[in-house]
PDB file of C-alpha atoms in Angstrom:
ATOM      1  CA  UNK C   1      46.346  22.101 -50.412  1.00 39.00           C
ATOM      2  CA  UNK C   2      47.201  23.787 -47.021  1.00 44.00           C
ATOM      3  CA  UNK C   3      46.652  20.482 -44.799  1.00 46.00           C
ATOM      4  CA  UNK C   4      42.490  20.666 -45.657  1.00 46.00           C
ATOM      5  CA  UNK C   5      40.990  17.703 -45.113  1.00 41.00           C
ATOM      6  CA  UNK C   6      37.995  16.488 -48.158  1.00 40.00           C
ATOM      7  CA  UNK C   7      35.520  14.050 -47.162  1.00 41.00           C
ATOM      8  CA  UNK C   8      33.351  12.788 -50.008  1.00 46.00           C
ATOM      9  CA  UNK C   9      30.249  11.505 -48.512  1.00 59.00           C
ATOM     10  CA  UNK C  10      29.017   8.153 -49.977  1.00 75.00           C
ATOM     11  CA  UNK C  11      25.955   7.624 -52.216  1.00 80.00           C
ATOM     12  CA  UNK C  12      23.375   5.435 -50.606  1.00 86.00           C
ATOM     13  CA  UNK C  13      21.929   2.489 -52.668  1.00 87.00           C
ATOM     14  CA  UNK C  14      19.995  -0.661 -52.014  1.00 90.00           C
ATOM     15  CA  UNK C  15      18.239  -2.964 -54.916  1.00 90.00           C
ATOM     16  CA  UNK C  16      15.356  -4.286 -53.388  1.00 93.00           C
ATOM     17  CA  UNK C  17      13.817  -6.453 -56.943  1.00 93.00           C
ATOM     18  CA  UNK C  18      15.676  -7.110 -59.957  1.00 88.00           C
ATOM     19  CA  UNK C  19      14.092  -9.422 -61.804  1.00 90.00           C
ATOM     20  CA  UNK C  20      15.711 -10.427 -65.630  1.00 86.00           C
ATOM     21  CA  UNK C  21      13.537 -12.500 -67.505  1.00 87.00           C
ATOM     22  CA  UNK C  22      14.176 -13.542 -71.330  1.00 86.00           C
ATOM     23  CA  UNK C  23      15.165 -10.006 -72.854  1.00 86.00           C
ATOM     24  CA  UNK C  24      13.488  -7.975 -69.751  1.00 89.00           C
ATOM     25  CA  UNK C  25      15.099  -6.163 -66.534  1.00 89.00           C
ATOM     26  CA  UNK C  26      12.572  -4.887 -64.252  1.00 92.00           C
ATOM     27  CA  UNK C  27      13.946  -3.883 -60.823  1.00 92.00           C
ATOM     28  CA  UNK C  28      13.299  -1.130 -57.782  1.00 94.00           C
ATOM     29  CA  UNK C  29      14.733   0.030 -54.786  1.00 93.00           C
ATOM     30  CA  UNK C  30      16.552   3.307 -53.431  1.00 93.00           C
ATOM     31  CA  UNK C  31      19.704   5.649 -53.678  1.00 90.00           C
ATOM     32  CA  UNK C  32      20.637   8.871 -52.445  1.00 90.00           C
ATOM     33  CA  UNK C  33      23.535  10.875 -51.248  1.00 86.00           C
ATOM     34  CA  UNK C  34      24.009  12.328 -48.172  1.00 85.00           C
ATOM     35  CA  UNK C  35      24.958  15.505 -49.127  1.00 84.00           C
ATOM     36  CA  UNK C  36      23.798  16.504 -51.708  1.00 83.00           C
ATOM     37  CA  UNK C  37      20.255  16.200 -53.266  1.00 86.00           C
ATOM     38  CA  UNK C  38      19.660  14.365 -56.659  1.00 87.00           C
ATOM     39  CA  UNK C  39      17.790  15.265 -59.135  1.00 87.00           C
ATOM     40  CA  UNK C  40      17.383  12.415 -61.811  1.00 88.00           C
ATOM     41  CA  UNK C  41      19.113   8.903 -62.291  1.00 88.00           C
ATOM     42  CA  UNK C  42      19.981   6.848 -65.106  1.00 87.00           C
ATOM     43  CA  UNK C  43      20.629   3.145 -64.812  1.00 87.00           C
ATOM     44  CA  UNK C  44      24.079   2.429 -67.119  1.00 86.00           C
ATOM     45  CA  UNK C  45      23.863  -0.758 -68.532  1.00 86.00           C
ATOM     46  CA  UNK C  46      27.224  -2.735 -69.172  1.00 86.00           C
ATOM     47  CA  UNK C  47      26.469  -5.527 -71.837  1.00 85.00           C
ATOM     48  CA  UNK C  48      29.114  -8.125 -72.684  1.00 86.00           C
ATOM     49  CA  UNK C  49      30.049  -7.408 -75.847  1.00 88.00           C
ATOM     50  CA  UNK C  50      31.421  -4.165 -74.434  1.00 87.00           C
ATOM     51  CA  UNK C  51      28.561  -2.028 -75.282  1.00 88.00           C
ATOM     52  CA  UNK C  52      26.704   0.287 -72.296  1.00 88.00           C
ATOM     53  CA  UNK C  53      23.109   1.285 -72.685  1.00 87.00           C
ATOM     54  CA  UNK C  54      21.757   4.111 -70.806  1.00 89.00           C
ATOM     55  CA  UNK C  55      18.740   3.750 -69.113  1.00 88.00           C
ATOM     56  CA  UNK C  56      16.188   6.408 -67.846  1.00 88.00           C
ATOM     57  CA  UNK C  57      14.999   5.278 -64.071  1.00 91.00           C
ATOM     58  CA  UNK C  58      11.463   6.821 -62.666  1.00 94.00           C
ATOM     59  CA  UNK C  59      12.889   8.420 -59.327  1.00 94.00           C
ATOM     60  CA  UNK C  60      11.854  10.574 -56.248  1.00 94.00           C
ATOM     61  CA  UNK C  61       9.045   8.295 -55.219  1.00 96.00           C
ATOM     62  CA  UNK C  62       7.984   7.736 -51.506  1.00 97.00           C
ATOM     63  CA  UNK C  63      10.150   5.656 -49.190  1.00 96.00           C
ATOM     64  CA  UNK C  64       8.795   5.388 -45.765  1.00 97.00           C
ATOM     65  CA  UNK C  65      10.575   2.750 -45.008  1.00 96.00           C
ATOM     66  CA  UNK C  66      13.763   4.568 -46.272  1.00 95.00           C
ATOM     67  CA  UNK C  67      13.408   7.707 -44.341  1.00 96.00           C
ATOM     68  CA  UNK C  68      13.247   5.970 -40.963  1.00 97.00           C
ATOM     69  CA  UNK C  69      16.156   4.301 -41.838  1.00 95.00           C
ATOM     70  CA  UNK C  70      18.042   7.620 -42.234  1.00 94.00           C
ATOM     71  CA  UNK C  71      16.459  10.129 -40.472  1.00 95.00           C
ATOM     72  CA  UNK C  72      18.971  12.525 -40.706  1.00 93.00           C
ATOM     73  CA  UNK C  73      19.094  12.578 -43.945  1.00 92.00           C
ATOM     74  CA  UNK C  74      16.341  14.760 -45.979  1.00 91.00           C
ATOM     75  CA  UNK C  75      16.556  13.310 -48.918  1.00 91.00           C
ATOM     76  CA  UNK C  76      15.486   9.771 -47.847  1.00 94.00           C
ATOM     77  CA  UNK C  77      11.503   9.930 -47.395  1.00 96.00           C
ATOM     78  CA  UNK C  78      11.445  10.521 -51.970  1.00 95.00           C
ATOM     79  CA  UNK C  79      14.928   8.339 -52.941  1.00 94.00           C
ATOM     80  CA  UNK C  80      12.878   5.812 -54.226  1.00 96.00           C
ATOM     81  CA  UNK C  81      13.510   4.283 -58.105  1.00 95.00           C
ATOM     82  CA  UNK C  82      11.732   2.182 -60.889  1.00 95.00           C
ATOM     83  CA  UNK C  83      13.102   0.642 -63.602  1.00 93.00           C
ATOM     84  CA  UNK C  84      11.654  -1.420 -66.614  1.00 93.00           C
ATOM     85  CA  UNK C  85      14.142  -1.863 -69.858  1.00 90.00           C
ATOM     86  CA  UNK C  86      13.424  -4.801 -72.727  1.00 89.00           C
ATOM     87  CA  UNK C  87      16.063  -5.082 -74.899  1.00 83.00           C
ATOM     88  CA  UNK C  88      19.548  -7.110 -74.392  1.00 79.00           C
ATOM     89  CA  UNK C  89      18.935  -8.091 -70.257  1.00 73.00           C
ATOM     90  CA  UNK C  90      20.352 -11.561 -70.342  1.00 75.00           C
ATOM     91  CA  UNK C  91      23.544  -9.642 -71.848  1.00 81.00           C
ATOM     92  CA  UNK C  92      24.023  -7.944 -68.731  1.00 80.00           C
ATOM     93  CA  UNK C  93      28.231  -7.853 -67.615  1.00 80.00           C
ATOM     94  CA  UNK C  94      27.489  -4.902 -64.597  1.00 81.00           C
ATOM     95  CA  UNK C  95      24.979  -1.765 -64.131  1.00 79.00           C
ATOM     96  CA  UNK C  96      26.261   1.450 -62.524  1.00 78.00           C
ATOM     97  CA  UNK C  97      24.116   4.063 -61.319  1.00 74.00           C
ATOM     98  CA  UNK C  98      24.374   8.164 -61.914  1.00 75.00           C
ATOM     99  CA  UNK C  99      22.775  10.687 -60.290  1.00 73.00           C
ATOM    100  CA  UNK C 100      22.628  14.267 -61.280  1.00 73.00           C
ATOM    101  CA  UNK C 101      22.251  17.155 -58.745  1.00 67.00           C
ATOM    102  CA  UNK C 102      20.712  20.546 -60.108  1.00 53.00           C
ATOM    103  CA  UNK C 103      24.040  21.451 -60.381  1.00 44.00           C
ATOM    104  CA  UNK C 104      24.489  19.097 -63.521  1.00 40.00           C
ATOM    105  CA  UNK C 105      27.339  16.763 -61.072  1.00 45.00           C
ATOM    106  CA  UNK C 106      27.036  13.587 -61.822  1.00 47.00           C
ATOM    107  CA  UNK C 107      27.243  10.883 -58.538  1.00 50.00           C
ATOM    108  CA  UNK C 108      27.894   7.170 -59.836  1.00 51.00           C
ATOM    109  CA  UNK C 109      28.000   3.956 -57.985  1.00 52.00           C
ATOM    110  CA  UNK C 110      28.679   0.176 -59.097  1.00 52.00           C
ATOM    111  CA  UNK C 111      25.965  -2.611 -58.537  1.00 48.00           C
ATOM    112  CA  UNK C 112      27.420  -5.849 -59.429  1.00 46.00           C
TER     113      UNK C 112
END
């Protein structure tokens, strides 16, 4: 590469609830990047015994609180998420996010 510089800008993400309760996870909050727009996320489940579980997450809704936050970008005002999952919760090791653009990329990020 001829001396060009590439800056990756970082994904956004804040859990606001997550609330595990006997074999539930319920949990909301907000992610976006600042470049580029996403289209759906998925909630990947890392369960002790080594097994993830992919989980679909009810995005785009209204953040208010989000956009005035980051005005500048125009993604914020819809980056809004929902997730509900019964199954294996209390088996929970880690959750990483993805995000897919309309470009089929895939964004991830690591929630501990």
């Amino acid at each position: 590469m001829s001396g060009q510089k590439i800056v990756v800008a970082a994904m956004k993400l804040s859990v606001d609830s997550l609330v595990i309760r006997d074999s539930r996870m319920f949990g909301y909050g907000w992610i976006f990047h600042e470049t580029i727009e996403i289209k759906s996320v998925r909630l990947l489940v890392e369960l002790k015994n080594g097994q993830t579980v992919s989980l679909p997450v009810s995005y785009s809704k209204q953040r208010n609180d989000v956009a005035e936050a980051f005005p500048e970008c125009r993604w914020a005002p819809f980056s809004g998420f929902l997730f509900m999952w019964r199954g294996m919760a209390r088996k929970c090791r880690k959750c990483s996010w993805k995000g897919f653009s309309q470009m089929v990329r895939h964004l991830s990020n690591s929630y501990p």
